[in-house]
XYZ file of C-alpha atoms in Angstrom:
244
model
C 23.062 -6.275 5.954
C 20.419 -4.943 3.567
C 18.946 -1.467 3.594
C 15.429 -2.898 4.027
C 16.109 -5.798 6.373
C 12.920 -6.878 8.111
C 10.761 -4.349 6.259
C 7.455 -5.053 4.544
C 6.923 -3.256 1.244
C 3.882 -3.027 -1.011
C 4.353 -2.134 -4.675
C 1.297 -1.686 -6.865
C 1.659 -2.258 -10.580
C 4.693 -4.354 -9.736
C 4.551 -6.862 -12.559
C 6.825 -5.154 -15.083
C 9.222 -2.333 -15.793
C 10.426 0.026 -13.091
C 8.250 -1.375 -10.322
C 9.312 -4.955 -11.000
C 12.954 -3.920 -10.987
C 12.273 -2.168 -7.689
C 10.580 -5.230 -6.206
C 13.596 -7.372 -7.080
C 15.963 -4.847 -5.540
C 13.864 -4.466 -2.377
C 13.940 -8.234 -1.858
C 17.700 -8.281 -2.412
C 17.947 -5.602 0.283
C 16.043 -7.689 2.827
C 12.369 -6.776 2.440
C 9.328 -8.958 2.003
C 7.479 -7.454 -0.934
C 3.831 -7.635 -1.918
C 3.273 -6.840 -5.586
C -0.051 -6.308 -7.301
C -1.115 -6.326 -10.925
C -4.247 -6.756 -12.980
C -3.118 -9.663 -15.169
C -2.669 -12.994 -13.409
C -0.225 -14.346 -15.970
C 2.076 -11.346 -15.658
C 1.760 -11.442 -11.882
C 2.725 -15.106 -11.717
C 5.713 -14.480 -13.984
C 6.866 -11.577 -11.822
C 6.623 -13.631 -8.630
C 8.583 -16.411 -10.298
C 11.239 -13.976 -11.475
C 11.679 -12.413 -8.033
C 11.845 -15.897 -6.584
C 11.670 -15.382 -2.825
C 10.168 -13.190 -0.120
C 7.411 -12.024 -2.439
C 3.623 -12.312 -2.437
C 1.609 -11.591 -5.560
C -1.965 -10.304 -5.298
C -4.077 -9.901 -8.404
C -5.625 -6.462 -8.058
C -6.647 -3.469 -10.133
C -5.657 -0.309 -8.263
C -8.622 1.505 -9.786
C -10.976 -0.978 -8.082
C -11.473 -0.199 -4.390
C -12.619 -3.736 -3.601
C -9.393 -5.058 -5.101
C -7.403 -2.638 -2.951
C -9.248 -3.887 0.125
C -8.308 -7.434 -0.806
C -4.679 -6.456 -1.363
C -4.276 -4.903 2.060
C -6.278 -7.631 3.766
C -3.721 -10.077 2.358
C -0.904 -7.929 3.716
C -2.616 -7.780 7.105
C -3.101 -11.534 7.281
C 0.416 -12.424 6.162
C 2.553 -9.695 7.757
C 0.293 -7.462 9.845
C 1.959 -4.166 8.964
C 3.557 -2.098 6.195
C 6.787 -0.079 6.249
C 7.042 0.991 2.608
C 4.376 1.714 0.002
C 5.285 2.420 -3.608
C 2.060 3.355 -5.391
C 3.257 2.725 -8.907
C 0.194 1.470 -10.779
C -0.612 3.836 -13.606
C -1.467 4.155 -17.258
C -1.286 6.624 -20.089
C -2.744 6.932 -23.551
C -1.892 9.537 -26.134
C -4.638 11.880 -27.270
C -4.362 15.349 -28.766
C -6.750 18.125 -27.764
C -9.820 17.821 -29.953
C -9.532 14.034 -30.093
C -9.643 13.129 -26.388
C -12.501 10.844 -25.406
C -14.376 10.600 -22.129
C -13.151 7.030 -21.809
C -9.505 8.119 -22.061
C -9.996 10.821 -19.440
C -11.886 8.557 -17.034
C -9.374 5.703 -17.363
C -6.349 7.914 -16.656
C -7.846 9.746 -13.680
C -9.504 6.639 -12.256
C -6.174 4.844 -11.958
C -3.508 7.526 -11.722
C -5.296 10.043 -9.477
C -8.181 8.251 -7.766
C -6.520 4.852 -7.516
C -3.315 6.287 -6.065
C -5.194 8.243 -3.424
C -7.183 5.247 -2.233
C -4.139 2.986 -2.364
C -2.454 5.240 0.167
C -5.583 5.728 2.264
C -6.300 2.015 2.510
C -2.680 1.259 3.437
C -2.588 3.742 6.315
C -4.218 1.568 9.009
C -1.409 -0.960 8.522
C 1.437 1.531 8.361
C 4.182 1.521 10.951
C 5.151 4.958 12.221
C 8.294 6.200 10.508
C 7.460 4.483 7.232
C 7.861 5.706 3.681
C 5.202 6.318 1.048
C 6.057 7.337 -2.480
C 4.149 7.523 -5.736
C 5.216 7.276 -9.374
C 4.795 10.582 -11.157
C 5.850 11.500 -14.684
C 7.932 14.268 -16.184
C 5.084 14.619 -18.673
C 3.481 16.777 -15.967
C 6.518 19.081 -15.993
C 6.902 19.573 -19.725
C 4.365 20.117 -22.493
C 4.568 16.963 -24.580
C 1.978 17.253 -27.377
C -0.752 14.648 -27.130
C -0.228 13.803 -23.471
C -2.330 16.415 -21.652
C -4.686 13.971 -19.915
C -1.874 11.728 -18.724
C 0.148 14.742 -17.590
C -2.778 16.173 -15.661
C -3.545 12.859 -13.963
C 0.048 12.699 -12.723
C 0.278 16.369 -11.762
C -2.009 15.780 -8.782
C 0.525 13.533 -7.047
C 2.911 16.224 -5.759
C -0.135 18.070 -4.404
C -1.172 14.934 -2.540
C 2.331 14.579 -1.122
C 2.530 18.138 0.172
C -0.764 17.835 2.042
C -0.145 14.331 3.352
C 3.244 15.324 4.779
C 1.384 17.732 7.033
C -1.341 15.229 7.903
C 1.115 12.433 8.722
C 3.768 14.471 10.513
C 2.878 13.112 13.967
C 3.414 9.560 12.701
C 6.703 10.516 11.029
C 5.574 8.892 7.770
C 7.341 10.430 4.814
C 5.557 11.030 1.486
C 7.373 11.717 -1.771
C 6.917 11.456 -5.523
C 9.350 9.593 -7.751
C 9.066 11.204 -11.172
C 10.827 9.341 -13.968
C 11.359 10.486 -17.484
C 11.559 8.264 -20.536
C 12.377 4.728 -19.427
C 12.600 1.651 -21.623
C 9.755 -0.410 -20.151
C 7.277 -2.796 -21.780
C 4.555 -0.136 -21.439
C 6.668 2.424 -23.264
C 7.326 -0.087 -26.010
C 3.563 -0.539 -26.414
C 2.738 3.152 -26.806
C 5.795 4.333 -28.760
C 6.788 3.609 -32.328
C 10.423 4.017 -33.416
C 9.889 7.591 -34.569
C 8.377 8.634 -31.262
C 11.107 6.833 -29.324
C 13.781 8.671 -31.321
C 12.046 11.986 -30.663
C 11.980 11.371 -26.917
C 15.584 10.174 -26.820
C 16.657 13.360 -28.594
C 15.410 15.303 -25.549
C 17.599 13.395 -23.097
C 21.088 14.876 -22.671
C 22.732 11.459 -22.943
C 20.481 10.578 -25.929
C 19.510 7.266 -24.388
C 16.396 6.103 -22.543
C 16.588 5.299 -18.864
C 16.654 1.715 -17.636
C 14.196 0.299 -15.075
C 17.130 -0.520 -12.783
C 18.130 3.150 -12.717
C 14.705 4.049 -11.361
C 14.725 1.108 -8.957
C 17.882 2.388 -7.275
C 16.185 5.733 -6.597
C 13.106 3.903 -5.300
C 15.377 2.070 -2.848
C 16.730 5.426 -1.702
C 13.208 6.691 -1.005
C 12.189 3.452 0.703
C 15.202 3.290 2.997
C 16.582 5.394 5.824
C 19.038 6.912 3.335
C 16.266 9.406 2.548
C 15.229 10.035 6.157
C 15.402 13.827 5.628
C 13.591 13.811 2.287
C 9.895 14.564 2.695
C 7.221 16.127 0.515
C 9.512 16.244 -2.497
C 9.141 15.402 -6.162
C 12.363 13.644 -7.080
C 12.806 13.904 -10.848
C 14.827 11.105 -12.427
C 14.840 11.906 -16.127
C 18.473 12.304 -17.086
C 18.127 16.065 -17.182
C 15.350 16.182 -19.786
C 13.263 18.809 -17.992
C 16.141 21.202 -17.241
C 17.389 21.835 -20.774
């Protein structure tokens, strides 16, 4: 018996890395999973990799029309949602004095605005007692040079969670933030050269980046009844980076 038997889960940005690993695990634990992503090729590959009990919807979480289409697909196919992992996000390095308007707008449009409207548009389909969680970043907890815009766009998520816990208390819908540290994902490989990777790994007590599967297992915890008494929390999964 799986921990998510009979559940319907939606994972945005689910075409690679942590979210894809989570989608695979959720399916293995009995859920039907809807994943979204902006690139059709990557979406098709992710659906193929997961193999069963998965629906891919091409959607940009910063585009409200795309979000409407995503949840309309969920409504037509399954009618309701039990778990939402709002994981779509992006980050681009930029030191103070060099930050552009385009960098700021892109980060806040997806990470802050897109996450909010992802949750809001999912609510009419949500079963009472469900679980919502969002992907944060330990960049918002520690002052990494060059990452102020990204950090700020992620720092809003725990504030969302604290307010939404109060607003959704009568429906017993839990809201949390899953905050990973440095994880070896395709996105990280794109933005980090070897020197930067070595610098980040030096901050981790075990001196080794996290794996997507390590984050996926925590996502399963937040999605399942195992975390039934966890609400309004930011769960930091960074190997101890932010405590030393």
